[in-house]
CSV table of C-alpha atoms and ligand atoms in Angstrom, one decimal:
chain,number,residue,atom,x,y,z
A,1,MET,CA,28.2,-53.3,-10.2
A,2,THR,CA,28.0,-57.1,-10.8
A,3,LYS,CA,30.7,-58.4,-13.0
A,4,LYS,CA,30.0,-61.5,-15.0
A,5,GLN,CA,32.0,-64.5,-13.9
A,6,PRO,CA,32.9,-67.2,-16.4
A,7,GLY,CA,30.1,-69.7,-16.5
A,8,GLU,CA,27.8,-67.6,-14.3
A,9,GLN,CA,24.1,-67.7,-15.2
A,10,ARG,CA,22.7,-64.2,-15.5
A,11,PRO,CA,19.0,-64.0,-14.6
A,12,HIS,CA,16.9,-63.3,-17.6
A,13,VAL,CA,14.4,-60.5,-17.2
A,14,LEU,CA,11.4,-60.0,-19.6
A,15,VAL,CA,10.7,-56.3,-19.5
A,16,VAL,CA,7.2,-55.5,-20.8
A,17,GLU,CA,7.2,-51.7,-21.3
A,18,ASP,CA,6.0,-49.4,-24.0
A,19,GLU,CA,7.6,-46.1,-22.9
A,20,GLU,CA,10.9,-45.6,-24.7
A,21,SER,CA,12.5,-43.7,-21.9
A,22,PHE,CA,11.9,-46.6,-19.5
A,23,VAL,CA,12.9,-49.2,-22.1
A,24,ASP,CA,16.3,-47.5,-22.6
A,25,ALA,CA,17.0,-46.9,-18.9
A,26,LEU,CA,16.1,-50.5,-18.0
A,27,SER,CA,18.0,-52.1,-20.8
A,28,VAL,CA,21.2,-50.3,-19.7
A,29,GLY,CA,20.6,-50.4,-16.0
A,30,LEU,CA,19.6,-54.0,-15.6
A,31,ASP,CA,22.4,-55.2,-17.8
A,32,ARG,CA,24.9,-53.3,-15.7
A,33,GLU,CA,23.3,-54.9,-12.6
A,34,GLY,CA,24.0,-58.4,-14.0
A,35,PHE,CA,20.7,-59.3,-15.7
A,36,ASP,CA,20.0,-60.3,-19.3
A,37,VAL,CA,17.1,-58.2,-20.7
A,38,THR,CA,14.5,-58.9,-23.3
A,39,ILE,CA,12.0,-56.2,-24.2
A,40,ALA,CA,8.4,-56.6,-25.2
A,41,ARG,CA,6.7,-53.4,-26.2
A,42,ASP,CA,3.1,-54.6,-26.1
A,43,GLY,CA,1.0,-57.2,-24.3
A,44,LEU,CA,0.7,-59.6,-27.2
A,45,GLU,CA,4.5,-59.6,-27.8
A,46,ALA,CA,5.0,-60.3,-24.0
A,47,VAL,CA,2.7,-63.4,-24.1
A,48,SER,CA,4.3,-64.6,-27.3
A,49,LEU,CA,7.9,-64.2,-26.0
A,50,SER,CA,7.0,-65.8,-22.7
A,51,GLU,CA,5.7,-68.9,-24.5
A,52,LYS,CA,8.8,-69.3,-26.5
A,53,HIS,CA,11.5,-68.5,-24.0
A,54,HIS,CA,12.4,-69.1,-20.4
A,55,PHE,CA,12.6,-66.0,-18.2
A,56,ASP,CA,13.6,-65.8,-14.5
A,57,VAL,CA,11.5,-62.7,-13.8
A,58,VAL,CA,8.8,-60.7,-15.7
A,59,LEU,CA,8.6,-56.9,-15.1
A,60,LEU,CA,5.2,-56.1,-16.3
A,61,ASP,CA,3.8,-52.6,-17.0
A,62,LEU,CA,0.0,-52.4,-16.5
A,63,MET,CA,-0.9,-49.9,-19.3
A,64,LEU,CA,0.2,-51.5,-22.5
A,65,PRO,CA,-0.9,-51.4,-26.2
A,66,LYS,CA,-2.9,-54.4,-27.6
A,67,MET,CA,-3.4,-56.3,-24.3
A,68,SER,CA,-3.5,-55.0,-20.7
A,69,GLY,CA,-0.9,-55.9,-18.2
A,70,LEU,CA,-3.5,-57.7,-16.1
A,71,ASP,CA,-4.5,-60.0,-19.0
A,72,VAL,CA,-0.8,-60.6,-19.8
A,73,CYS,CA,-0.3,-61.6,-16.1
A,74,ARG,CA,-3.2,-64.0,-16.2
A,75,SER,CA,-2.0,-65.5,-19.5
A,76,ILE,CA,1.5,-66.1,-18.3
A,77,ARG,CA,0.4,-67.3,-14.9
A,78,SER,CA,-1.9,-69.9,-16.5
A,79,ARG,CA,1.1,-71.8,-17.7
A,80,SER,CA,4.2,-70.6,-15.8
A,81,SER,CA,5.2,-69.9,-12.2
A,82,VAL,CA,7.8,-67.3,-13.2
A,83,PRO,CA,7.9,-64.4,-10.7
A,84,ILE,CA,5.9,-61.4,-12.0
A,85,ILE,CA,6.5,-57.8,-10.8
A,86,ILE,CA,3.7,-55.4,-11.8
A,87,VAL,CA,4.7,-51.8,-12.6
A,88,SER,CA,2.0,-49.2,-12.3
A,89,ALA,CA,2.1,-45.5,-13.1
A,90,LYS,CA,1.7,-43.0,-10.3
A,91,GLY,CA,-1.9,-42.1,-9.9
A,92,GLU,CA,-3.2,-45.2,-11.5
A,93,GLU,CA,-5.8,-46.9,-9.5
A,94,VAL,CA,-4.3,-50.3,-8.5
A,95,ASP,CA,-6.2,-53.1,-6.9
A,96,MET,CA,-3.5,-54.9,-5.0
A,97,VAL,CA,-5.8,-57.7,-3.9
A,98,LEU,CA,-6.8,-58.4,-7.5
A,99,MET,CA,-3.1,-58.3,-8.5
A,100,LEU,CA,-2.2,-60.9,-6.0
A,101,GLU,CA,-5.2,-63.0,-6.9
A,102,ILE,CA,-4.1,-63.1,-10.5
A,103,GLY,CA,-0.7,-64.3,-9.4
A,104,ALA,CA,1.6,-61.2,-9.3
A,105,ASP,CA,4.5,-61.5,-6.9
A,106,ASP,CA,5.2,-57.9,-6.2
A,107,TYR,CA,4.5,-54.4,-7.5
A,108,VAL,CA,6.4,-51.2,-7.9
A,109,THR,CA,5.1,-47.7,-8.8
A,110,LYS,CA,6.6,-45.4,-11.4
A,111,PRO,CA,8.7,-43.4,-11.1
A,112,TYR,CA,11.0,-45.8,-9.3
A,113,ARG,CA,14.7,-45.8,-8.6
A,114,LEU,CA,16.7,-48.5,-10.4
A,115,ARG,CA,18.2,-49.5,-7.1
A,116,GLU,CA,14.8,-50.2,-5.6
A,117,LEU,CA,13.7,-52.2,-8.6
A,118,VAL,CA,16.8,-54.3,-8.6
A,119,ALA,CA,16.3,-55.0,-4.9
A,120,ARG,CA,12.8,-56.2,-5.6
A,121,ILE,CA,13.9,-58.4,-8.5
A,122,ARG,CA,16.6,-60.0,-6.3
A,123,ALA,CA,14.0,-60.5,-3.5
A,124,VAL,CA,11.5,-62.4,-5.7
A,125,LEU,CA,14.4,-64.4,-7.2
A,126,ARG,CA,15.6,-65.3,-3.7
A,127,ARG,CA,12.1,-66.2,-2.5
A,128,ARG,CA,11.5,-68.3,-5.5
A,129,ARG,CA,14.8,-70.1,-5.1
A,130,GLY,CA,14.0,-70.7,-1.5
A,131,ASP,CA,10.6,-72.1,-2.5
A,132,ASP,CA,12.1,-74.4,-5.2
A,133,GLU,CA,14.9,-75.8,-3.3
A,134,ASP,CA,13.8,-75.4,0.3
A,135,ASN,CA,17.2,-74.1,1.2
A,136,VAL,CA,18.3,-70.7,2.4
A,137,ASP,CA,21.0,-68.2,1.7
A,138,GLU,CA,23.4,-68.4,4.6
A,139,GLU,CA,23.3,-64.7,5.2
A,140,ILE,CA,21.4,-61.6,4.5
A,141,LEU,CA,23.2,-58.3,4.2
A,142,GLN,CA,21.3,-55.0,4.1
A,143,GLY,CA,23.1,-51.8,4.9
A,144,ASN,CA,24.8,-52.1,8.3
A,145,ILE,CA,22.8,-55.2,9.2
A,146,ARG,CA,24.0,-58.8,8.7
A,147,MET,CA,22.0,-61.9,9.6
A,148,ASP,CA,23.7,-65.2,9.7
A,149,LEU,CA,20.8,-67.6,9.0
A,150,ASP,CA,22.6,-70.8,9.8
A,151,ALA,CA,23.9,-69.7,13.2
A,152,ARG,CA,20.8,-67.5,13.9
A,153,ARG,CA,22.9,-64.5,14.8
A,154,CYS,CA,22.4,-60.9,13.9
A,155,PHE,CA,25.0,-58.1,13.7
A,156,VAL,CA,24.5,-54.3,13.5
A,157,ASP,CA,27.7,-52.5,12.5
A,158,GLY,CA,29.5,-55.7,13.3
A,159,ASP,CA,28.2,-55.9,16.9
A,160,GLU,CA,26.0,-58.8,17.7
A,161,ILE,CA,22.4,-58.1,18.9
A,162,LYS,CA,20.5,-60.8,20.7
A,163,LEU,CA,17.2,-61.6,19.1
A,164,ARG,CA,14.5,-63.9,20.3
A,165,LYS,CA,13.1,-66.5,17.8
A,166,LYS,CA,10.1,-64.5,16.6
A,167,GLU,CA,12.1,-61.2,16.4
A,168,PHE,CA,14.7,-63.0,14.3
A,169,ALA,CA,12.0,-64.3,11.9
A,170,LEU,CA,10.4,-60.9,11.7
A,171,LEU,CA,13.6,-59.0,11.0
A,172,ARG,CA,14.6,-61.6,8.4
A,173,LEU,CA,11.2,-61.3,6.6
A,174,LEU,CA,11.6,-57.5,6.5
A,175,LEU,CA,15.2,-57.7,5.3
A,176,GLU,CA,14.2,-60.2,2.6
A,177,ASN,CA,11.7,-57.7,1.2
A,178,PRO,CA,13.5,-54.4,1.2
A,179,GLY,CA,11.4,-51.4,0.0
A,180,ARG,CA,8.3,-53.5,0.0
A,181,VAL,CA,5.3,-52.9,2.3
A,182,LEU,CA,4.5,-56.1,4.2
A,183,THR,CA,0.9,-56.0,5.6
A,184,ARG,CA,0.2,-56.9,9.2
A,185,GLU,CA,-1.6,-59.9,8.0
A,186,VAL,CA,1.4,-61.2,6.0
A,187,LEU,CA,3.8,-60.5,8.8
A,188,ILE,CA,1.6,-62.3,11.4
A,189,ASP,CA,0.9,-65.2,9.1
A,190,ARG,CA,4.5,-65.7,8.1
A,191,VAL,CA,6.2,-65.2,11.5
A,192,TRP,CA,3.5,-66.6,13.9
A,193,GLY,CA,1.1,-68.6,11.7
A,194,SER,CA,-1.4,-70.3,14.0
A,195,ASP,CA,0.8,-69.5,17.0
A,196,TYR,CA,-0.4,-66.0,17.0
A,197,VAL,CA,-2.4,-65.9,20.2
A,198,GLY,CA,-1.6,-62.5,21.5
A,199,ASP,CA,-3.8,-59.5,20.9
A,200,THR,CA,-3.2,-57.4,17.8
A,201,LYS,CA,-0.5,-55.5,19.6
A,202,THR,CA,1.9,-58.4,19.7
A,203,LEU,CA,3.3,-57.5,16.3
A,204,ASP,CA,3.8,-53.9,17.3
A,205,VAL,CA,5.6,-54.9,20.4
A,206,HIS,CA,8.1,-57.0,18.4
A,207,ILE,CA,8.6,-54.2,15.9
A,208,LYS,CA,9.2,-51.7,18.8
A,209,ARG,CA,11.9,-54.0,20.3
A,210,LEU,CA,13.6,-54.5,16.9
A,211,ARG,CA,13.7,-50.7,16.5
A,212,THR,CA,15.4,-50.3,19.8
A,213,LEU,CA,18.1,-52.7,18.7
A,214,ILE,CA,18.7,-51.5,15.1
A,215,GLU,CA,17.6,-47.9,14.9
A,216,ASP,CA,19.7,-44.9,15.8
A,217,GLU,CA,16.5,-43.2,16.9
A,218,PRO,CA,13.9,-45.8,17.7
A,219,LYS,CA,11.2,-43.2,18.0
A,220,ASN,CA,12.1,-41.8,14.6
A,221,PRO,CA,12.9,-45.0,12.7
A,222,SER,CA,14.7,-44.9,9.4
A,223,HIS,CA,15.0,-48.6,8.8
A,224,ILE,CA,11.7,-50.1,9.8
A,225,THR,CA,9.0,-47.6,8.9
A,226,THR,CA,5.3,-47.8,9.6
A,227,VAL,CA,2.8,-47.7,6.7
A,228,ARG,CA,-0.3,-46.4,8.5
A,229,GLY,CA,-3.2,-48.8,8.4
A,230,VAL,CA,-1.3,-51.3,6.3
A,231,GLY,CA,1.8,-52.6,7.9
A,232,TYR,CA,5.6,-52.1,7.9
A,233,ARG,CA,8.4,-51.6,5.4
A,234,TYR,CA,12.1,-52.1,5.6
A,235,GLU,CA,13.7,-49.1,3.8
A,236,ILE,CA,16.3,-49.8,1.3
A,237,THR,CA,19.6,-48.5,2.6
A,238,LYS,CA,21.0,-45.7,0.5
A,239,SER,CA,24.7,-45.9,-0.2
B,1,CA,CA1,2.7,-48.2,-20.3
């Protein structure tokens, strides 16, 4: 639970959602996690609110009355760079490429756990902060792993593990996006960029070595999981 400190800015989330059960759960849950919440119950209200007020994150359901989530995303994106997380229902056909093209930052599928959602909201806020100020958090904490970014050191259960430069960058990228699938293309582009001269196995070799260092059972990983044909995901640590 996040307690509000005097003078502390709570991130303001615009929740665009028409299902009452989700509205109720999110209002209570996000408030408890340290966010201010404003609800829009249809697409037009979402656009109107986003024009009048500043939000730090928009959580945007796709299937909405009056105006679709995709059109809401396009409209908001045409005048704001606020991070947008798309929410789709299970079984809904979702074109991820289209979503990224129209400017969504991330997506989550219903039903989701509040914990997963909060991790994703924090991740987009952190990424945005990094983009804006070009500075970094000094450390990343995820479950039993701690990365000290300034000193370039990494600890598992308090014991330091030695990582090479690319391994450090790869683990950091995964830890900064817990619960989110990172495609092979994104991982290669962000960690290697134009330095990627190896064959397509280079990424897998690095993942394999990270697993030997951080997994209890490297051959049966519970932290860095493979999403077949797509990429890898860092699983959110259950507490
Ligand atoms: Ca809906």
